[in-house]
Amino acid sequence: MTEPMLSVRNLHVSFPTRQGVFEAVRGVSFDLGRERLGVVGESGSGKSMTGRAILGLVRPPGQVRADRMDLGGQSILNLPERGMRKIRGSRISMVMQDPKFSLNPVMTIGDQIIEAYRLHAGGGKAAARKKALEMLKAVQIRDPERVMDAYPHEVSGGMGQRIMIAMMLAPDPEILIADEPTSALDVSVRTEVLNIMDRLVRDRGMGLIFISHDLNLVAQFCDRVLIMYAGRVVETLAAQDLHNARHPYTQGLLNSLPRLDAPVDRLPVLQRQENWRSDPLIDQGLETELPKGV
Amino acid sequence: MLNVENLDVWFGFPPDRVDAVKQVSFTVAQGESFGLVGESGSGKSTILRAIAGLIDSWSGRVDVAGQAVHGSHRDRAFYKTVQMVFQDPYASLHPRHSVDAVLHEALKLQGMDNIDRRINQLLDDVGLGRGFRFRYPHQLSGGQRQRVAIARALAGNPRLLLLDEPTSALDVSVQAEILNLLTDLRREHGLTYVMVSHDLAVVGHMCDRLAVMQHGQIVEVMEVDALRRGAGQQDYTRHLIRASAGYERA
Amino acid sequence: MSDTSSKPQSRRDWLLTDAPLTRHQARLGAFYQGWLTFRANKLAMLGLIILILLIGMAIFAPWLAPQSPFAQNLAGRLQPPSPEHWLGTDALGRDIMSRLIYGSRITLFIVGTVALIAPVIGLFIGTVAGFAGGWVDQVLMRITDIFLAFPKLILALAFVAALGPGIGNAVLALALTGWPPYARLARAETLTIRNADFIAAARLQGAGRMRLLIRHIWPLCISSLIVRVALDMAGIILSAAGLGFLGLGAQPPMPEWGAMISDGRIYILDFWWVAAMPGLAIFIVSLAFNLLGDGLRDVLDPKGAKQ
């Protein structure tokens, strides 16, 4: 088995509140290889917070603890901001849900990509511009010259998200964390954006953490899925096995989705059980085992 | 119940005028559940807002329960007949008004008596229970807020509910609860629904007929069975159904 | 329901519960939440304590003041601070501490009245302009602009000059010149609220414009106005003192703090305490209002609170 690119053991993220300490993430462990790893859960399950913790983006007073958080064998747990900044962008990148809030509205798109690239790779302006054009082409943007000179408000949501991906990919990161990257997009644009990310994983051997609330999408797009509930991973599955999930929470989530091919009068409602918060996990091994053939 | 003919809705003035809805016509029968689907910017929510009188820049003909409506003025009878549930339950409740205050105001404006008893009744109807009566929105989850919004809409015993993506801001398990609630309420109160959604599966679950919209126009009106079979008359409909089914690796 | 109330509950739990059982409990609970947030801000608490002391001082002035604020003693004029006159005496031999204590009444009167009138005018004009839009908005905002175009103190001076000097007219002048910033603020808030879904929902219930304005828009504008007023209090005190200093506010022998500084300015080099003591009083009270305003912002306006 190859060395995992990212290895996380027993990750905790907690926030002190007036009512006591709130634990957003409670002991999450996983390994990431050159694969598409889906992280699924409902709001408040801690899925986004897990992504932020890896990048050191949990703001104080939030606290991050873990037994281990290694990137290529090197610990990145609670690195000082300066060290984290080196990793962020150049080795791990993040794509957020809404491109509108992640792009600077008063800079042209080209300038932003060039800046992002030079910040990490250095080099001359001309070389960076060439790289930026290349990246825009890589995310299937026709007429990249024109887009380079456009401002963020002049492009559509789908294009904005592709530009974000282009920007994040400019410094050639090893790992991309995508937090609900397609939730704000229309279905027809969604497929394009997913195709681009898919190709990047395949062609560049990138590791992808795909955080989403959409079970079906994750099942279709990812290789492996972690299902999170109340700050813990309750089940880990190979994506093609999702519909044979064993944890009642996963089953309940799947059942509560309306389906065009199986009309029902009333949808089954998820009955939450208190013991899901603390019971031992299903398939402890799969949590860290990398998929075959990687 | 609802008849819309040649509806045009626009925003702004020439030369910046944007035509959000173009020549839309459809009819919804009493007791029917009608869906409007389309991608963002297709004008589906705009139609609801124009019907509700929240937009005044429209032309065409809108009849609600046999009465034509005009501009953005609506009379008391209209508000008693038609109510709306909004997409974002975080934005549709006043942050400083408790559940009690919200329902109290709605009932009073609808000219109801026995307000105290009716508030409890409404809370029971939407499955919240009386323990929620004096909470403020920040003490409620998204699904609970949406239930309050539905209770408010039901205050005047309306006959037509305009549902603007009522579950798109909610988790899927909560979505199932709200959709079930809407199904039950429709049956119990004999309501007519016009539901806007980008989610074909939700519309397929809730509606009898639906209109597929693109660029402010209705591409086609279809029965829900045709939607389930994936049998659209138009290319765009088939494309939309395929894309909604999920991701196929290229 | 009954088994929750049968359990013994501390008063704190009762207040902080997520499921209040009565309107009364819900309101008290919301209030208590705010108080806890406020209390966590130590400096704001300091401000509050100072202001409570100030109010106490104003109420109990006759008992606290060692002497009459008007009693002259020309033999003992311009005495430095001493055990007999803790803060010294002024040019007419009056006890400065007594004058400061009585002066707190005037200060509170000015601040209180201005703080009641100006934001109310501003709230009304701003929300009506923002909510009505169109020509109403244009007219009201241009009037606001005209007021804003003049320096505040100059405008107040003009008012006082026209109305005649005196503490009442000074207050009126300050109130009439103080509202435009509040109107601007209230209008900006209204514009963000106006198109909210909850306003649309209330309209669909048949709520009229007045009801929307008063019941839905005002409650959301008031909190940011309160914060702004608390932060502006220092400015109001200083403006009132400025008018007093120029001789257009309180008239002698009233112990208004600004007028006291004005009286002391001739002696400032040789008898510093005559001007410095009222100056210090203005400084402390202004600071207290600022601290209070900061604390109120944490409670009422979570957007503006620093993380």
PDB file of C-alpha atoms in Angstrom, chain C residues 68-221:
ATOM      1  CA  SER C  68     -24.273  75.463  47.847  1.00  0.00           C
ATOM      2  CA  PRO C  69     -23.075  75.744  44.244  1.00  0.00           C
ATOM      3  CA  PHE C  70     -23.906  79.418  44.279  1.00  0.00           C
ATOM      4  CA  ALA C  71     -22.412  80.434  47.651  1.00  0.00           C
ATOM      5  CA  GLN C  72     -19.713  83.000  46.899  1.00  0.00           C
ATOM      6  CA  ASN C  73     -16.789  83.641  49.139  1.00  0.00           C
ATOM      7  CA  LEU C  74     -14.644  86.339  47.648  1.00  0.00           C
ATOM      8  CA  ALA C  75     -12.090  85.981  50.415  1.00  0.00           C
ATOM      9  CA  GLY C  76     -11.500  82.342  49.505  1.00  0.00           C
ATOM     10  CA  ARG C  77     -11.383  82.677  45.705  1.00  0.00           C
ATOM     11  CA  LEU C  78      -9.170  80.556  43.507  1.00  0.00           C
ATOM     12  CA  GLN C  79      -8.133  78.236  46.301  1.00  0.00           C
ATOM     13  CA  PRO C  80      -6.226  75.111  45.219  1.00  0.00           C
ATOM     14  CA  PRO C  81      -7.644  71.689  46.120  1.00  0.00           C
ATOM     15  CA  SER C  82      -7.500  71.224  49.881  1.00  0.00           C
ATOM     16  CA  PRO C  83      -9.234  69.143  52.568  1.00  0.00           C
ATOM     17  CA  GLU C  84     -11.777  71.920  52.879  1.00  0.00           C
ATOM     18  CA  HIS C  85     -12.416  72.323  49.136  1.00  0.00           C
ATOM     19  CA  TRP C  86     -11.511  68.970  47.598  1.00  0.00           C
ATOM     20  CA  LEU C  87     -11.436  70.330  44.059  1.00  0.00           C
ATOM     21  CA  GLY C  88     -10.603  73.901  44.922  1.00  0.00           C
ATOM     22  CA  THR C  89     -12.653  77.071  44.413  1.00  0.00           C
ATOM     23  CA  ASP C  90     -13.327  79.264  41.399  1.00  0.00           C
ATOM     24  CA  ALA C  91     -12.961  82.967  40.720  1.00  0.00           C
ATOM     25  CA  LEU C  92     -15.895  83.824  42.943  1.00  0.00           C
ATOM     26  CA  GLY C  93     -14.811  81.502  45.737  1.00  0.00           C
ATOM     27  CA  ARG C  94     -17.512  78.895  44.954  1.00  0.00           C
ATOM     28  CA  ASP C  95     -16.736  75.276  45.777  1.00  0.00           C
ATOM     29  CA  ILE C  96     -15.949  73.564  42.449  1.00  0.00           C
ATOM     30  CA  MET C  97     -16.949  70.111  43.677  1.00  0.00           C
ATOM     31  CA  SER C  98     -20.391  71.319  44.691  1.00  0.00           C
ATOM     32  CA  ARG C  99     -20.784  73.018  41.347  1.00  0.00           C
ATOM     33  CA  LEU C 100     -19.748  69.842  39.521  1.00  0.00           C
ATOM     34  CA  ILE C 101     -22.216  67.771  41.502  1.00  0.00           C
ATOM     35  CA  TYR C 102     -25.083  70.127  40.781  1.00  0.00           C
ATOM     36  CA  GLY C 103     -23.848  70.500  37.205  1.00  0.00           C
ATOM     37  CA  SER C 104     -24.386  66.790  36.634  1.00  0.00           C
ATOM     38  CA  ARG C 105     -28.121  67.538  36.663  1.00  0.00           C
ATOM     39  CA  ILE C 106     -27.736  69.996  33.822  1.00  0.00           C
ATOM     40  CA  THR C 107     -25.488  67.615  31.895  1.00  0.00           C
ATOM     41  CA  LEU C 108     -27.975  64.787  32.269  1.00  0.00           C
ATOM     42  CA  PHE C 109     -30.827  67.065  31.291  1.00  0.00           C
ATOM     43  CA  ILE C 110     -29.066  68.152  28.114  1.00  0.00           C
ATOM     44  CA  VAL C 111     -27.895  64.686  27.148  1.00  0.00           C
ATOM     45  CA  GLY C 112     -31.189  63.049  27.982  1.00  0.00           C
ATOM     46  CA  THR C 113     -33.321  65.511  26.081  1.00  0.00           C
ATOM     47  CA  VAL C 114     -31.130  65.573  23.002  1.00  0.00           C
ATOM     48  CA  ALA C 115     -30.881  61.791  23.054  1.00  0.00           C
ATOM     49  CA  LEU C 116     -34.665  61.567  23.142  1.00  0.00           C
ATOM     50  CA  ILE C 117     -35.447  64.078  20.425  1.00  0.00           C
ATOM     51  CA  ALA C 118     -32.744  63.737  17.766  1.00  0.00           C
ATOM     52  CA  PRO C 119     -32.881  59.957  17.165  1.00  0.00           C
ATOM     53  CA  VAL C 120     -36.669  59.953  17.128  1.00  0.00           C
ATOM     54  CA  ILE C 121     -36.754  62.620  14.421  1.00  0.00           C
ATOM     55  CA  GLY C 122     -33.997  60.768  12.584  1.00  0.00           C
ATOM     56  CA  LEU C 123     -35.723  57.408  12.894  1.00  0.00           C
ATOM     57  CA  PHE C 124     -38.976  58.793  11.589  1.00  0.00           C
ATOM     58  CA  ILE C 125     -37.515  60.684   8.643  1.00  0.00           C
ATOM     59  CA  GLY C 126     -35.034  57.961   7.742  1.00  0.00           C
ATOM     60  CA  THR C 127     -37.435  55.031   7.797  1.00  0.00           C
ATOM     61  CA  VAL C 128     -40.187  56.916   5.975  1.00  0.00           C
ATOM     62  CA  ALA C 129     -37.708  57.967   3.297  1.00  0.00           C
ATOM     63  CA  GLY C 130     -36.257  54.478   2.944  1.00  0.00           C
ATOM     64  CA  PHE C 131     -39.582  52.698   2.987  1.00  0.00           C
ATOM     65  CA  ALA C 132     -41.581  55.044   0.770  1.00  0.00           C
ATOM     66  CA  GLY C 133     -38.812  55.571  -1.791  1.00  0.00           C
ATOM     67  CA  GLY C 134     -39.451  57.713  -4.870  1.00  0.00           C
ATOM     68  CA  TRP C 135     -39.962  61.439  -4.478  1.00  0.00           C
ATOM     69  CA  VAL C 136     -40.596  61.229  -0.716  1.00  0.00           C
ATOM     70  CA  ASP C 137     -37.137  59.735  -0.328  1.00  0.00           C
ATOM     71  CA  GLN C 138     -35.624  62.394  -2.588  1.00  0.00           C
ATOM     72  CA  VAL C 139     -37.181  65.308  -0.712  1.00  0.00           C
ATOM     73  CA  LEU C 140     -36.420  64.028   2.794  1.00  0.00           C
ATOM     74  CA  MET C 141     -32.861  63.067   1.964  1.00  0.00           C
ATOM     75  CA  ARG C 142     -32.077  66.403   0.278  1.00  0.00           C
ATOM     76  CA  ILE C 143     -33.307  68.163   3.429  1.00  0.00           C
ATOM     77  CA  THR C 144     -31.050  65.870   5.429  1.00  0.00           C
ATOM     78  CA  ASP C 145     -28.162  66.719   3.112  1.00  0.00           C
ATOM     79  CA  ILE C 146     -28.733  70.433   3.650  1.00  0.00           C
ATOM     80  CA  PHE C 147     -28.531  69.977   7.414  1.00  0.00           C
ATOM     81  CA  LEU C 148     -25.444  67.817   7.053  1.00  0.00           C
ATOM     82  CA  ALA C 149     -23.738  70.378   4.837  1.00  0.00           C
ATOM     83  CA  PHE C 150     -23.363  72.789   7.761  1.00  0.00           C
ATOM     84  CA  PRO C 151     -20.941  72.103  10.567  1.00  0.00           C
ATOM     85  CA  LYS C 152     -23.118  71.021  13.463  1.00  0.00           C
ATOM     86  CA  LEU C 153     -21.908  73.541  16.000  1.00  0.00           C
ATOM     87  CA  ILE C 154     -22.228  76.461  13.571  1.00  0.00           C
ATOM     88  CA  LEU C 155     -25.813  75.473  12.814  1.00  0.00           C
ATOM     89  CA  ALA C 156     -26.555  75.132  16.502  1.00  0.00           C
ATOM     90  CA  LEU C 157     -25.014  78.540  17.033  1.00  0.00           C
ATOM     91  CA  ALA C 158     -27.282  79.999  14.395  1.00  0.00           C
ATOM     92  CA  PHE C 159     -30.311  78.422  16.056  1.00  0.00           C
ATOM     93  CA  VAL C 160     -29.351  79.710  19.475  1.00  0.00           C
ATOM     94  CA  ALA C 161     -28.619  83.132  18.079  1.00  0.00           C
ATOM     95  CA  ALA C 162     -32.101  83.188  16.586  1.00  0.00           C
ATOM     96  CA  LEU C 163     -33.893  81.717  19.603  1.00  0.00           C
ATOM     97  CA  GLY C 164     -31.892  83.518  22.248  1.00  0.00           C
ATOM     98  CA  PRO C 165     -29.292  82.072  24.614  1.00  0.00           C
ATOM     99  CA  GLY C 166     -30.317  79.707  27.386  1.00  0.00           C
ATOM    100  CA  ILE C 167     -30.101  76.082  28.285  1.00  0.00           C
ATOM    101  CA  GLY C 168     -33.503  75.134  26.814  1.00  0.00           C
ATOM    102  CA  ASN C 169     -32.742  76.699  23.470  1.00  0.00           C
ATOM    103  CA  ALA C 170     -29.295  75.140  23.443  1.00  0.00           C
ATOM    104  CA  VAL C 171     -30.835  71.708  23.870  1.00  0.00           C
ATOM    105  CA  LEU C 172     -33.362  72.412  21.155  1.00  0.00           C
ATOM    106  CA  ALA C 173     -30.627  73.590  18.820  1.00  0.00           C
ATOM    107  CA  LEU C 174     -28.546  70.483  19.463  1.00  0.00           C
ATOM    108  CA  ALA C 175     -31.517  68.213  18.890  1.00  0.00           C
ATOM    109  CA  LEU C 176     -32.515  69.956  15.684  1.00  0.00           C
ATOM    110  CA  THR C 177     -29.011  69.774  14.287  1.00  0.00           C
ATOM    111  CA  GLY C 178     -28.295  66.263  15.552  1.00  0.00           C
ATOM    112  CA  TRP C 179     -30.896  64.194  13.701  1.00  0.00           C
ATOM    113  CA  PRO C 180     -29.513  63.987  10.141  1.00  0.00           C
ATOM    114  CA  PRO C 181     -26.923  61.270  10.834  1.00  0.00           C
ATOM    115  CA  TYR C 182     -29.633  59.175  12.492  1.00  0.00           C
ATOM    116  CA  ALA C 183     -31.894  59.683   9.514  1.00  0.00           C
ATOM    117  CA  ARG C 184     -29.129  58.493   7.212  1.00  0.00           C
ATOM    118  CA  LEU C 185     -28.495  55.444   9.366  1.00  0.00           C
ATOM    119  CA  ALA C 186     -32.191  54.577   9.688  1.00  0.00           C
ATOM    120  CA  ARG C 187     -32.678  54.945   5.941  1.00  0.00           C
ATOM    121  CA  ALA C 188     -29.744  52.669   5.174  1.00  0.00           C
ATOM    122  CA  GLU C 189     -31.103  50.025   7.563  1.00  0.00           C
ATOM    123  CA  THR C 190     -34.573  50.364   6.099  1.00  0.00           C
ATOM    124  CA  LEU C 191     -33.288  49.826   2.582  1.00  0.00           C
ATOM    125  CA  THR C 192     -31.733  46.513   3.587  1.00  0.00           C
ATOM    126  CA  ILE C 193     -34.873  45.410   5.433  1.00  0.00           C
ATOM    127  CA  ARG C 194     -37.449  46.701   2.960  1.00  0.00           C
ATOM    128  CA  ASN C 195     -37.153  43.830   0.516  1.00  0.00           C
ATOM    129  CA  ALA C 196     -36.756  41.092   3.093  1.00  0.00           C
ATOM    130  CA  ASP C 197     -39.037  38.101   2.802  1.00  0.00           C
ATOM    131  CA  PHE C 198     -40.574  38.719   6.209  1.00  0.00           C
ATOM    132  CA  ILE C 199     -41.793  42.124   5.041  1.00  0.00           C
ATOM    133  CA  ALA C 200     -43.250  40.499   1.921  1.00  0.00           C
ATOM    134  CA  ALA C 201     -44.904  37.872   4.105  1.00  0.00           C
ATOM    135  CA  ALA C 202     -46.471  40.536   6.337  1.00  0.00           C
ATOM    136  CA  ARG C 203     -47.703  42.397   3.265  1.00  0.00           C
ATOM    137  CA  LEU C 204     -49.329  39.199   2.057  1.00  0.00           C
ATOM    138  CA  GLN C 205     -51.234  39.055   5.327  1.00  0.00           C
ATOM    139  CA  GLY C 206     -52.616  42.451   4.440  1.00  0.00           C
ATOM    140  CA  ALA C 207     -50.431  44.544   6.720  1.00  0.00           C
ATOM    141  CA  GLY C 208     -50.634  48.235   5.857  1.00  0.00           C
ATOM    142  CA  ARG C 209     -47.690  50.567   5.392  1.00  0.00           C
ATOM    143  CA  MET C 210     -47.931  52.091   8.853  1.00  0.00           C
ATOM    144  CA  ARG C 211     -47.953  48.681  10.492  1.00  0.00           C
ATOM    145  CA  LEU C 212     -44.967  47.507   8.448  1.00  0.00           C
ATOM    146  CA  LEU C 213     -43.096  50.658   9.363  1.00  0.00           C
ATOM    147  CA  ILE C 214     -43.847  50.657  13.059  1.00  0.00           C
ATOM    148  CA  ARG C 215     -44.050  46.977  13.912  1.00  0.00           C
ATOM    149  CA  HIS C 216     -41.557  45.490  11.470  1.00  0.00           C
ATOM    150  CA  ILE C 217     -39.029  48.086  10.427  1.00  0.00           C
ATOM    151  CA  TRP C 218     -38.646  50.225  13.534  1.00  0.00           C
ATOM    152  CA  PRO C 219     -37.671  47.408  15.900  1.00  0.00           C
ATOM    153  CA  LEU C 220     -34.787  46.515  13.609  1.00  0.00           C
ATOM    154  CA  CYS C 221     -33.588  50.103  13.179  1.00  0.00           C
TER     155      CYS C 221
END
